[in-house]
Coordinates of C-alpha atoms in Angstrom, one line a residue:
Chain A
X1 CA 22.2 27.0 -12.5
X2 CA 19.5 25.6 -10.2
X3 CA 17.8 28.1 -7.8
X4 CA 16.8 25.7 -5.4
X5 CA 20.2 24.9 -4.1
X6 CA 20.1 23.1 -0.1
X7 CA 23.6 21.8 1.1
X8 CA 23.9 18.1 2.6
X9 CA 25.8 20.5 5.6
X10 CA 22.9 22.9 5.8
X11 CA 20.9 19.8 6.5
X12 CA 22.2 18.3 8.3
X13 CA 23.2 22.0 10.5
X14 CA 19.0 22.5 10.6
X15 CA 18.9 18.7 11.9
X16 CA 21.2 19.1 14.5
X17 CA 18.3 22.2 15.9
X18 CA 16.4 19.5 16.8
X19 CA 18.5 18.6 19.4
X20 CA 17.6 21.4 21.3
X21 CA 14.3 20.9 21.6
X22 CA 15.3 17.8 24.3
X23 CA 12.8 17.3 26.2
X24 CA 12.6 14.9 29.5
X25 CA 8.8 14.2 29.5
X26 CA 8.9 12.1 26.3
X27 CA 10.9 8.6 26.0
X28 CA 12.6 9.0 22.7
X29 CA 16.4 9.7 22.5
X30 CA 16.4 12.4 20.1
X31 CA 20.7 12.0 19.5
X32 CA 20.0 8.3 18.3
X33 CA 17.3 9.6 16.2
X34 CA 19.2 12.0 14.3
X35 CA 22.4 9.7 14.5
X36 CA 19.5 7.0 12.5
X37 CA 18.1 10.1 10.2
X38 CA 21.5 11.6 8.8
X39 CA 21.7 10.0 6.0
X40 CA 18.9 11.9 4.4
X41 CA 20.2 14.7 2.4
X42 CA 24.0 13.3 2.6
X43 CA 24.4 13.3 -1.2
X44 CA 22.1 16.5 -3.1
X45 CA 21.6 16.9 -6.4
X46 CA 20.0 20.3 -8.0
X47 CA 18.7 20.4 -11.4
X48 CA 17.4 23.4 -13.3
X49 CA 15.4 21.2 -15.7
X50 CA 14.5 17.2 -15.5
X51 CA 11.1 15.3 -16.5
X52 CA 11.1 13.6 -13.6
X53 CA 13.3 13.1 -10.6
X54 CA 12.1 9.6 -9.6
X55 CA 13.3 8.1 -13.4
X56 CA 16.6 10.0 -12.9
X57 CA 17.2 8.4 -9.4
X58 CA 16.6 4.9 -11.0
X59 CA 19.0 6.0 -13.9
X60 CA 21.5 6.9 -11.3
X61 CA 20.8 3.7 -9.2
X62 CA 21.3 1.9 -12.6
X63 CA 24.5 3.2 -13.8
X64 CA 25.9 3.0 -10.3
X65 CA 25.2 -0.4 -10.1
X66 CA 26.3 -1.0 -13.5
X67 CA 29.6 0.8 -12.4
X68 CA 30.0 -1.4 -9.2
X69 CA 29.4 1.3 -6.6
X70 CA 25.6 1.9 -4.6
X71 CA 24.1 5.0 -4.6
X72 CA 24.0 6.7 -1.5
X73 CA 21.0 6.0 0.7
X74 CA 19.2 9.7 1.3
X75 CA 20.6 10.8 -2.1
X76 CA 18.4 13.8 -3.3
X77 CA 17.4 14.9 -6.2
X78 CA 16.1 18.4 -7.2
X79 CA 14.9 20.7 -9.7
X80 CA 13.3 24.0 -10.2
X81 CA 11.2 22.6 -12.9
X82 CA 9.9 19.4 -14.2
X83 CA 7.9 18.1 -17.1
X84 CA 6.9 15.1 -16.8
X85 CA 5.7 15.2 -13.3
X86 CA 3.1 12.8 -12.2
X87 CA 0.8 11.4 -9.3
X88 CA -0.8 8.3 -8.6
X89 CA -2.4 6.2 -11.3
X90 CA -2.6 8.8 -14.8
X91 CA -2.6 11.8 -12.9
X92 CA -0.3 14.5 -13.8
X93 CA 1.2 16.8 -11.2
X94 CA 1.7 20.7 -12.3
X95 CA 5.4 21.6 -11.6
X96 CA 6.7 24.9 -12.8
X97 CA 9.4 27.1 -11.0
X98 CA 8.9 27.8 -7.5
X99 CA 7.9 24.6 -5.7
X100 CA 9.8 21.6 -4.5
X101 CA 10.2 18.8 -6.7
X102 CA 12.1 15.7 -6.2
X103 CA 12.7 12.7 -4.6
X104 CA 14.9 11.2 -2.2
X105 CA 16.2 7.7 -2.6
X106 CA 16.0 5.4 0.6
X107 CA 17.9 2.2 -0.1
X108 CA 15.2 -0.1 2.1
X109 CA 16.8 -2.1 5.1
X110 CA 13.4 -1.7 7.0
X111 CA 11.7 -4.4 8.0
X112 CA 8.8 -5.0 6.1
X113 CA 6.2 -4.5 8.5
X114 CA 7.5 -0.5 8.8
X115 CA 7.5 -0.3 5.0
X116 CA 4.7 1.1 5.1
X117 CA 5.4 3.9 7.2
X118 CA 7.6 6.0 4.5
X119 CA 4.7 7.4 3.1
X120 CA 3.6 9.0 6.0
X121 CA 7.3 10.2 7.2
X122 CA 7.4 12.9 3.7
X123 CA 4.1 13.9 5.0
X124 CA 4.7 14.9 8.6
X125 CA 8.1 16.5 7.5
X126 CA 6.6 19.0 4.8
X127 CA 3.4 19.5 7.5
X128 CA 6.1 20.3 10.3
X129 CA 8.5 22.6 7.9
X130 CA 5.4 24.7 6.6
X131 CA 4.5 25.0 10.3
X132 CA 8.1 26.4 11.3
X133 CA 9.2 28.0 8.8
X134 CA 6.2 30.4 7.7
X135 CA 3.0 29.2 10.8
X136 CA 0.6 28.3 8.4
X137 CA -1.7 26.2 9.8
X138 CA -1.1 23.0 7.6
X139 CA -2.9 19.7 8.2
X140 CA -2.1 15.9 7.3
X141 CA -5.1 14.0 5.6
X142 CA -4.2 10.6 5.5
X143 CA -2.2 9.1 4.1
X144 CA 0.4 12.4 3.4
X145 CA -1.8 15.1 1.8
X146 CA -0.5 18.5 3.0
X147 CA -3.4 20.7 3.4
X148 CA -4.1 24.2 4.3
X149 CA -7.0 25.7 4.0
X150 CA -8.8 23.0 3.1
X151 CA -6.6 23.4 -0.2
X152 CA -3.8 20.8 -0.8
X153 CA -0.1 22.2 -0.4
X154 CA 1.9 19.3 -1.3
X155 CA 1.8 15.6 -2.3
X156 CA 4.0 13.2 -2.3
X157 CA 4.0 9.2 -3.8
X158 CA 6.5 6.3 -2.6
X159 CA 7.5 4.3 -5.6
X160 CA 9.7 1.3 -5.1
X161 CA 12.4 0.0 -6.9
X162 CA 14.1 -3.0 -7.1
X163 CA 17.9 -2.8 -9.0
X164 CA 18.2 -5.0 -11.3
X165 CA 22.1 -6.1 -11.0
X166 CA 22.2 -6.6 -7.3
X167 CA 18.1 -6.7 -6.5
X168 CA 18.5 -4.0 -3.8
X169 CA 15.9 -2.7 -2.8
X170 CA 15.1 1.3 -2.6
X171 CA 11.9 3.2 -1.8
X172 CA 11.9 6.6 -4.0
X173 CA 10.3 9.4 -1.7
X174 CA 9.0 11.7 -4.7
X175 CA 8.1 15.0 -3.0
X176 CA 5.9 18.1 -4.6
X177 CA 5.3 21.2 -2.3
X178 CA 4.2 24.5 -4.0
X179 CA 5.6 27.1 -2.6
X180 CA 6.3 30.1 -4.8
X181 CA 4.2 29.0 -7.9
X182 CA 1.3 30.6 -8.0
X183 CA -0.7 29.3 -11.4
X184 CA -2.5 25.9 -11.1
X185 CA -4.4 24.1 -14.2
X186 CA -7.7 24.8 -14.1
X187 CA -8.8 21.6 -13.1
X188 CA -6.9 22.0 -9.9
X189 CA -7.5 26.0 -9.3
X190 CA -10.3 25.1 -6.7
X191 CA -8.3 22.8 -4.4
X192 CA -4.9 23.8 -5.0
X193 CA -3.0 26.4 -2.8
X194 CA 0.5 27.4 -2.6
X195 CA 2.5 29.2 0.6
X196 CA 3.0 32.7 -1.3
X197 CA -0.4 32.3 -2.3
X198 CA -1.4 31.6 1.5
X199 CA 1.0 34.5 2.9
X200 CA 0.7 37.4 0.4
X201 CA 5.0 36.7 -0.5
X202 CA 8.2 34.7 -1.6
X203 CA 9.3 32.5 0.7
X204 CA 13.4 31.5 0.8
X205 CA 13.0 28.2 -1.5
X206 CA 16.3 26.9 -0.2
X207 CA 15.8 27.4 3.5
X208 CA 12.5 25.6 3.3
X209 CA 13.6 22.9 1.1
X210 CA 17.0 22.9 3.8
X211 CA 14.0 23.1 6.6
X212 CA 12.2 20.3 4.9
X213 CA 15.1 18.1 4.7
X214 CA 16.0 18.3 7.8
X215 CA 12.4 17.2 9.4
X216 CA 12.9 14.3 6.5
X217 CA 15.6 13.2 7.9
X218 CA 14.4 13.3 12.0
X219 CA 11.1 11.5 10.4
X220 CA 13.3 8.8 9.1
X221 CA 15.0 8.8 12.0
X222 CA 12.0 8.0 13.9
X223 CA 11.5 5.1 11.9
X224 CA 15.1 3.8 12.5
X225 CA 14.7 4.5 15.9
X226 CA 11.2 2.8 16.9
X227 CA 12.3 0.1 14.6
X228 CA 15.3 -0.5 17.0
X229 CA 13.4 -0.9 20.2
X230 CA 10.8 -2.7 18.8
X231 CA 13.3 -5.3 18.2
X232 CA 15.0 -4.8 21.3
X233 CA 11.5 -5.0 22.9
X234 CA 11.4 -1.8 24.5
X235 CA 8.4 -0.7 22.9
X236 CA 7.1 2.0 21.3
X237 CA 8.3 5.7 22.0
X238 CA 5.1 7.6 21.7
X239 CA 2.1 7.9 23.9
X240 CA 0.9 5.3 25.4
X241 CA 3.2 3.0 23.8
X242 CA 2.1 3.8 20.1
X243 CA 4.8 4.5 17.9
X244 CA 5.9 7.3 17.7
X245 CA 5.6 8.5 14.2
X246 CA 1.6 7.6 14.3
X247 CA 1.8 10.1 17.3
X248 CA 3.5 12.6 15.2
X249 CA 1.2 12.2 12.6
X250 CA -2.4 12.3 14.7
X251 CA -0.8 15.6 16.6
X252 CA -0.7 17.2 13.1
X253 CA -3.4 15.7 11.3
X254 CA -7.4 17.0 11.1
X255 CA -9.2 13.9 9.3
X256 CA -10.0 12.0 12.6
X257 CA -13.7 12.4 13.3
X258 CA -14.4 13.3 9.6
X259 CA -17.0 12.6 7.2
X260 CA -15.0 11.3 4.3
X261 CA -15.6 9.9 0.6
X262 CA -13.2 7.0 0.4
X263 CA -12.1 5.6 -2.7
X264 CA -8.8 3.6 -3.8
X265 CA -9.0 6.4 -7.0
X266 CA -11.2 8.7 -5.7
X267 CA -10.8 11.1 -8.2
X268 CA -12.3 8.4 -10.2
X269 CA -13.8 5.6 -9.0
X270 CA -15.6 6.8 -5.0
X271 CA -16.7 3.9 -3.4
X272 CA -17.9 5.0 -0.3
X273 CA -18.9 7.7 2.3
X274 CA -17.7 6.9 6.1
X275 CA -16.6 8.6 9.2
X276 CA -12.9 8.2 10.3
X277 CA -12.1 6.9 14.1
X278 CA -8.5 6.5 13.8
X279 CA -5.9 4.8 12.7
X280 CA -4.4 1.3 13.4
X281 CA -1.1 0.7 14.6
X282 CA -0.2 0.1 10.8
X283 CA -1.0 3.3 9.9
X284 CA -4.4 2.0 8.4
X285 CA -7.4 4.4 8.7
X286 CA -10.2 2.5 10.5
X287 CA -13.8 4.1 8.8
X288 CA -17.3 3.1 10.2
X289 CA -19.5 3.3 7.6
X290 CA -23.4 4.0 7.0
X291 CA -24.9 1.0 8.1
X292 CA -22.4 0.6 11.4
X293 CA -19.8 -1.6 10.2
X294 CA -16.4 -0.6 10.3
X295 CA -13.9 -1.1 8.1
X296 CA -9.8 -0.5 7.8
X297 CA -8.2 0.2 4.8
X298 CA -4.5 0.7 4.0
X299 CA -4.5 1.9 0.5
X300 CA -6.3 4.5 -0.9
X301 CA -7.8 7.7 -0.5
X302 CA -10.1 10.0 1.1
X303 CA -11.6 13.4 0.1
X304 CA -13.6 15.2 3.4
X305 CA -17.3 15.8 3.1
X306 CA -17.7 18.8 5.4
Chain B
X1 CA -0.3 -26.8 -17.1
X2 CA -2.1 -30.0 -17.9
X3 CA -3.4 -30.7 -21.8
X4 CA -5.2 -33.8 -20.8
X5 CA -8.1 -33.2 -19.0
X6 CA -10.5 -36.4 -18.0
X7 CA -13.8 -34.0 -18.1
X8 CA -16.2 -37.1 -16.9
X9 CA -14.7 -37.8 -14.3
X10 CA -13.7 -34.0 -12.9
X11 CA -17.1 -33.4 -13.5
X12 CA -18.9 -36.7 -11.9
X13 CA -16.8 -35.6 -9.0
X14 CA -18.5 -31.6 -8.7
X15 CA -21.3 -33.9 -8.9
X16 CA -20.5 -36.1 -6.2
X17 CA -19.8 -33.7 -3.6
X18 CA -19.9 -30.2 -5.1
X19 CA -18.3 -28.4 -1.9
X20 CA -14.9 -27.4 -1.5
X21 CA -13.6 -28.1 1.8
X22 CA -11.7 -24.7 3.3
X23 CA -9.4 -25.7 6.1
X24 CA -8.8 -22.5 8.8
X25 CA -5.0 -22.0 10.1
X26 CA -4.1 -20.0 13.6
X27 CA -3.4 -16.4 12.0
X28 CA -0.4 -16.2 14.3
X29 CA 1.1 -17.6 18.0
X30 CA -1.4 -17.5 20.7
X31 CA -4.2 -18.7 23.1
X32 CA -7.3 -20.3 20.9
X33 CA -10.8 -20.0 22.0
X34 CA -13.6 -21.2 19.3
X35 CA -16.1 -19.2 18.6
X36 CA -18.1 -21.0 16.0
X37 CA -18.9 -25.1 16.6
X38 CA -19.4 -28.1 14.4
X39 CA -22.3 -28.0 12.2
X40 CA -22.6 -24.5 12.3
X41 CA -23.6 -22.1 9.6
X42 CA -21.3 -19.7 8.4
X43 CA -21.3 -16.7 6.6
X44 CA -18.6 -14.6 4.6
X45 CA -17.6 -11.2 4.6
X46 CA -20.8 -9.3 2.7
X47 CA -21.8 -5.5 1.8
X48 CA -20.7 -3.8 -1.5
X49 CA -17.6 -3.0 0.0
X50 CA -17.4 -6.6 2.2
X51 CA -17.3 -4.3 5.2
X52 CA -19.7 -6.9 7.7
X53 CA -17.2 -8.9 8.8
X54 CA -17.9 -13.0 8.4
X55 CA -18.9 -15.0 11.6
X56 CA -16.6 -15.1 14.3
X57 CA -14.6 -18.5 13.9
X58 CA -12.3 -18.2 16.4
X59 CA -10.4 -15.9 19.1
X60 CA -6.8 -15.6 19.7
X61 CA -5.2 -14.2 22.6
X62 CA -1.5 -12.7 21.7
X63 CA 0.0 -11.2 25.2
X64 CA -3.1 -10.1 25.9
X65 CA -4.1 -8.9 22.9
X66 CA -7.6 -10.7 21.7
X67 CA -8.0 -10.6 18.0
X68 CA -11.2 -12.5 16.4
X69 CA -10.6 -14.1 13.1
X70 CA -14.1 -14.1 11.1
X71 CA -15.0 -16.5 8.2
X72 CA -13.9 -15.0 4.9
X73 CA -16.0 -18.3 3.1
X74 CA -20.1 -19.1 3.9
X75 CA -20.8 -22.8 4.7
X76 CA -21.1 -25.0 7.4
X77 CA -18.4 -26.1 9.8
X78 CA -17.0 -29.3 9.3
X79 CA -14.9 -29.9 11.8
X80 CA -13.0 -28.3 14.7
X81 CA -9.7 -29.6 16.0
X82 CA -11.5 -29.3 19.9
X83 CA -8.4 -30.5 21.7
X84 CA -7.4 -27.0 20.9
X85 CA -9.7 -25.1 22.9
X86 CA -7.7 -23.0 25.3
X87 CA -4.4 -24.0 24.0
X88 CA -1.5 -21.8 23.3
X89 CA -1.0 -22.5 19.1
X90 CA 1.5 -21.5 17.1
X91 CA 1.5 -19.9 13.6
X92 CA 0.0 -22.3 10.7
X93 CA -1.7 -24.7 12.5
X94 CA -5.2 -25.9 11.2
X95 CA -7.9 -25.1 13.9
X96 CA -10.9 -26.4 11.8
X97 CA -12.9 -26.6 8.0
X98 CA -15.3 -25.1 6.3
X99 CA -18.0 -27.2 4.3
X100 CA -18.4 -24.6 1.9
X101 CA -20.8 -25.4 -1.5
X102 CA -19.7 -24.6 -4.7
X103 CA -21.5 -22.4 -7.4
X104 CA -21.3 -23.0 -10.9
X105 CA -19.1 -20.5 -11.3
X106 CA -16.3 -21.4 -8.6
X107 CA -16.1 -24.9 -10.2
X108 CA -15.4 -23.4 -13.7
X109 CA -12.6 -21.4 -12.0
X110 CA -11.1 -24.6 -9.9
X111 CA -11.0 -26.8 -13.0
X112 CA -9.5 -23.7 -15.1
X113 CA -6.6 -23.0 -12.0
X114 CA -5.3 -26.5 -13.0
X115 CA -5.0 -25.2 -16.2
X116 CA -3.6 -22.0 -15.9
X117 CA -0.5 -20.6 -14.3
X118 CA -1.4 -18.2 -11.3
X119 CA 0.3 -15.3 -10.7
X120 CA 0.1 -14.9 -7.2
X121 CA -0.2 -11.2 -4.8
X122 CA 2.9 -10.7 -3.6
X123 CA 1.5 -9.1 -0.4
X124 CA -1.8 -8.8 0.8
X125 CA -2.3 -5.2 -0.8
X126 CA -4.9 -3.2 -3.4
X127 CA -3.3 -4.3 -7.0
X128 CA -3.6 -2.3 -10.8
X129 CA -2.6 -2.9 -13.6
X130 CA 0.1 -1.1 -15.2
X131 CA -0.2 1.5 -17.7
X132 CA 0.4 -0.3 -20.5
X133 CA -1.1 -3.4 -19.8
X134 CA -4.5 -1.3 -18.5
X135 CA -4.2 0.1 -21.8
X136 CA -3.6 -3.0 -24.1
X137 CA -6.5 -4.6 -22.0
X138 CA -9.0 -1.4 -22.9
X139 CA -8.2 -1.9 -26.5
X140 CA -8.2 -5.8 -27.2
X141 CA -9.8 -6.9 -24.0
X142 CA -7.7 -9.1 -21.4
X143 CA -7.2 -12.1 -23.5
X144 CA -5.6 -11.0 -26.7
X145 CA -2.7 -9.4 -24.4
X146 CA -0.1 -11.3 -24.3
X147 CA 2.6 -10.8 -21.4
X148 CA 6.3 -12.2 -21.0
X149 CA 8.7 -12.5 -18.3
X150 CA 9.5 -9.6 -16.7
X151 CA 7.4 -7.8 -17.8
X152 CA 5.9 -5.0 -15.5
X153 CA 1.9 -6.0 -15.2
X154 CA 0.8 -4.6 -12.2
X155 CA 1.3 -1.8 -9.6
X156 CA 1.2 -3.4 -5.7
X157 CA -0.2 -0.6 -4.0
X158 CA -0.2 -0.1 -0.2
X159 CA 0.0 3.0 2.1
X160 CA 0.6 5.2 -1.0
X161 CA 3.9 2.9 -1.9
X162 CA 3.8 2.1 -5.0
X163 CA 5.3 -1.1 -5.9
X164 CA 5.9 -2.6 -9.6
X165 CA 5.3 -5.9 -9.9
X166 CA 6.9 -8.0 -12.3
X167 CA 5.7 -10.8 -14.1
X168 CA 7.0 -14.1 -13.6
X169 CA 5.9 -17.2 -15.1
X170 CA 5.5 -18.4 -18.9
X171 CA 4.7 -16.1 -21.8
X172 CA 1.2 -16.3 -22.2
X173 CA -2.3 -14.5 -22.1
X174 CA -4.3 -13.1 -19.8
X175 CA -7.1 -15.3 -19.1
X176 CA -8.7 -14.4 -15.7
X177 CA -8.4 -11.7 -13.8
X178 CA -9.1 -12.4 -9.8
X179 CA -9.0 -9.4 -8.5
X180 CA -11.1 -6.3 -8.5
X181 CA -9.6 -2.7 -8.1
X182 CA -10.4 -1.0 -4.9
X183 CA -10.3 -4.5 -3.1
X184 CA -7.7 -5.9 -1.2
X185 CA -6.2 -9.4 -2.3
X186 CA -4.0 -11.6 0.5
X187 CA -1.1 -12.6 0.2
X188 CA -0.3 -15.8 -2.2
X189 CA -3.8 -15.6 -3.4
X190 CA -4.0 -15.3 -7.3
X191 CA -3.8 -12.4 -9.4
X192 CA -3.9 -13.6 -12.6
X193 CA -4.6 -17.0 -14.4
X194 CA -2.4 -17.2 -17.4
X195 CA -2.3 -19.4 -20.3
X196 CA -0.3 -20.1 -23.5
X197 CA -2.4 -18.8 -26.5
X198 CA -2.7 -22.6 -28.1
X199 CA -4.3 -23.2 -24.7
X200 CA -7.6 -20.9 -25.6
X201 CA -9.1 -23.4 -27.4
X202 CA -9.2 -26.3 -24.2
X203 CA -10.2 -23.2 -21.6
X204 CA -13.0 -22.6 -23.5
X205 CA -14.0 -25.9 -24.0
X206 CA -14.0 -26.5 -20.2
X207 CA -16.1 -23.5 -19.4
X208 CA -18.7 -24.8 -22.4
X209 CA -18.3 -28.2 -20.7
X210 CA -19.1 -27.2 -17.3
X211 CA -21.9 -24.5 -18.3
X212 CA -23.7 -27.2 -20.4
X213 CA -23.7 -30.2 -18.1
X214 CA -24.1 -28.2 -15.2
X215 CA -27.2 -26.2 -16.1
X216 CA -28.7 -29.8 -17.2
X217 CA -28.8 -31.6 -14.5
X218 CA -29.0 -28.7 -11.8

């Protein structure tokens, strides 16, 4: 039996809090958001043991198609433990017992220009859980680092995936948050943290991963939400009319103003050193390099200089 | 993909006129203002990282929101469809061309695209190759791996979403590669130049072709 065990009504309980926190200064309708977000966490699945939770969702998305149902959009899938873990390009990812692993499968109906928002919605929900459940001061660096410290918490990778019966489209949201391991690989021991290791004890690994959820779900709410006035041309919901995830996202995030070494593998491959000043309204971080020109980019990734 | 190739005359043409002539759409709906006039010289995007943006062509003005679309080739402008200036546009519509010269190397690879099948981005996005392919490639170099329909090439990256991307096209081998890790490629712009293996012979003997009679005579 898994040890990591969140309920889709514990959830979606925790999401209902954040309609408490109504607020008449801001523009947003935080009913309709959660009303958009529910979905996340509907349908959860806990595993003691699996490789990897993003090739069981597309098994599941598979043999439900095969079986003429759909899986349920925010289906979620757990485990205490995972072997075949892995980050972006080669990179393995380190995930005994005691963090968060998984993913949660989004069946797409976004419109493509808001696509590439779901990466950063994983990463404002784990930097807004850690902040609440434990106040640890964690920090976003783009595009969905988790960091505290300086030291990287969690990391998480959107992988598409296109069923091939039907061709539905789904985004798999593949989450890793250490929070009660305490070992890293060498290679990592330098930049790796975890939150026992940052608090000096056990944290509840259901209530945060219940905690987490929850802030997934009012994320994808957001996205639901701006997505509808957009359309209905209301505008944005955030500051100055920016959307307002992005606003979200800047309030928790510490790599504006930064001296950064960009690279699209940076572990690897560095191409440049540059100084953030923002982002764009796609989410893209706009750098002005060495020589004065400046330059946006929307994939990739940065490692901060000082 | 064409077996017949009439190499006199494609290459008395490069000859003739060895420019390629890049016509410049309105990025999107709005007010045009020109920013660049005929006869001009105009330069492309440039650093190692093509971070200096090209000349300003043109501006467009979206409710109030001015956006300035700079050259992405070098050359000199042709032409500029004037009546425009000032005009609301609407997406697509041709605003002027680029006179833009041709390198050896650029004809080889317009003769070869009529040759080979393009695989075309997707999206405008950073693009790998998967980790198979990337693999095969190491090991036998790009054109002794052979790839079929279907089959998952490359990895469409954007925002940290990862997206597969699936081949689609005739089996063949990879013969050119267009883009470059780390850069961005636009949208419908080609990936890949494919080509059935019986075709090696014929792409070689264009880019001999072209190599030879170009460095002769220029």
């Amino acid at each position: 039996m898994a040890d990591n065990q969140p309920t889709p009504q514990a959830v979606l309980q925790r999401l209902r809090r954040e309609l408490l926190l109504q607020d008449a200064s801001v523009r947003y309708d935080r009913t309709e958001i959660v009303r958009y977000g529910a979905f996340v966490g509907s349908v959860i699945e806990c595993h003691d043991r699996l490789p990897r939770a993003m090739d069981h969702a597309r098994s599941l998305i598979a043999a439900c198609a095969g079986s003429g149902r759909a899986l349920a959009s925010g289906t979620v899938i757990l485990a205490d433990e995972m072997s075949l873990c892995k980050g972006r390009f080669t990179r393995s990812w380190h995930a005994p017992r005691g963090g968060v692993w998984g993913c949660m499968v989004f069946a797409n109906t976004l419109l493509p220009q808001w696509r590439s928002f779901i990466s950063l919605t994983a990463g404002v929900a784990c930097c807004e859980a850690v902040r609440e459940i434990c106040g640890a001061p964690s920090c976003l660096r783009w595009v969905n680092d988790v960091l505290v410290g300086g030291r990287k918490l969690a990391g998480f990778l959107v992988e598409s995936y296109t069923e091939a019966l039907h061709g539905e489209e789904f985004a798999l949201v593949g989450f890793g948050i250490n929070v009660n391991n305490i070992s890293f690989p060498s290679e990592i021991q330098g930049t790796a943290t975890s939150l026992c290791r940052i608090l000096g004890r056990d944290i509840d690994l259901t209530e945060f991963t219940t905690i987490f959820l929850a802030k997934l779900a009012f994320t994808f709410g957001i996205l639901h939400h701006e997505e509808a006035r957009d359309l209905r041309g209301d505008g944005f919901s955030g500051r100055q009319g920016n959307h307002l995830l992005l606003d979200r996202w800047l309030s928790l995030s510490d790599t504006l103003g930064r001296r950064v070494l960009y690279g699209f593998d940076v572990m690897t491959a560095p191409q440049y050193q540059a100084e953030v000043m923002g982002l764009d309204p796609s989410g893209g971080l706009i750098l002005r390099l060495a020589d004065g020109s400046v330059k946006t980019e929307y994939s990739g990734e940065i490692r901060y200089l000082e | 993909m064409s077996n017949e190739l009439d190499f006199d005359q494609l290459l008395s043409k490069y000859k003739a006129d060895p420019f390629t002539y890049v016509d410049i759409f309105s990025v999107h709906t709005g007010r045009v203002s020109f920013k660049a006039g005929v006869g001009q010289e105009v330069a492309s995007a440039g650093g190692e990282w093509l971070q200096i943006l090209g000349t300003a062509l043109y501006e467009i003005n979206r409710e109030r929101n001015p956006r300035i679309v700079n050259a992405q080739v070098n050359g000199i402008v042709a032409h500029i469809n004037s009546e425009l200036e000032g005009q609301f546009v609407e997406a697509g519509v041709k605003l002027m061309t680029i006179k833009h010269p041709l390198k050896k190397k650029e004809i080889i690879e317009i003769i070869l695209k009529d040759v080979l099948s393009l695989f075309p981005a997707p999206e405008s996005a950073k693009y790998f190759f998967a980790i198979d392919i990337q693999s095969r490639i190491d090991k036998k170099g790009a054109r002794a791996v052979t790839i079929e329909p279907g089959e998952e090439i490359l990895t469409m990256s954007l925002m940290k979403r990862d997206t597969p991307v699936f081949y689609k096209g005739e089996r063949g081998v990879i013969h050119s590669i267009y883009f470059k890790p780390g850069l961005s490629v636009g949208q419908g712009e080609p990936l890949l130049g494919v080509c059935a293996p019986e075709k090696l012979p014929l792409i070689q003997k264009i880019i001999t072709r072209v190599k030879a009679e170009w460095d002769s005579e220029h």
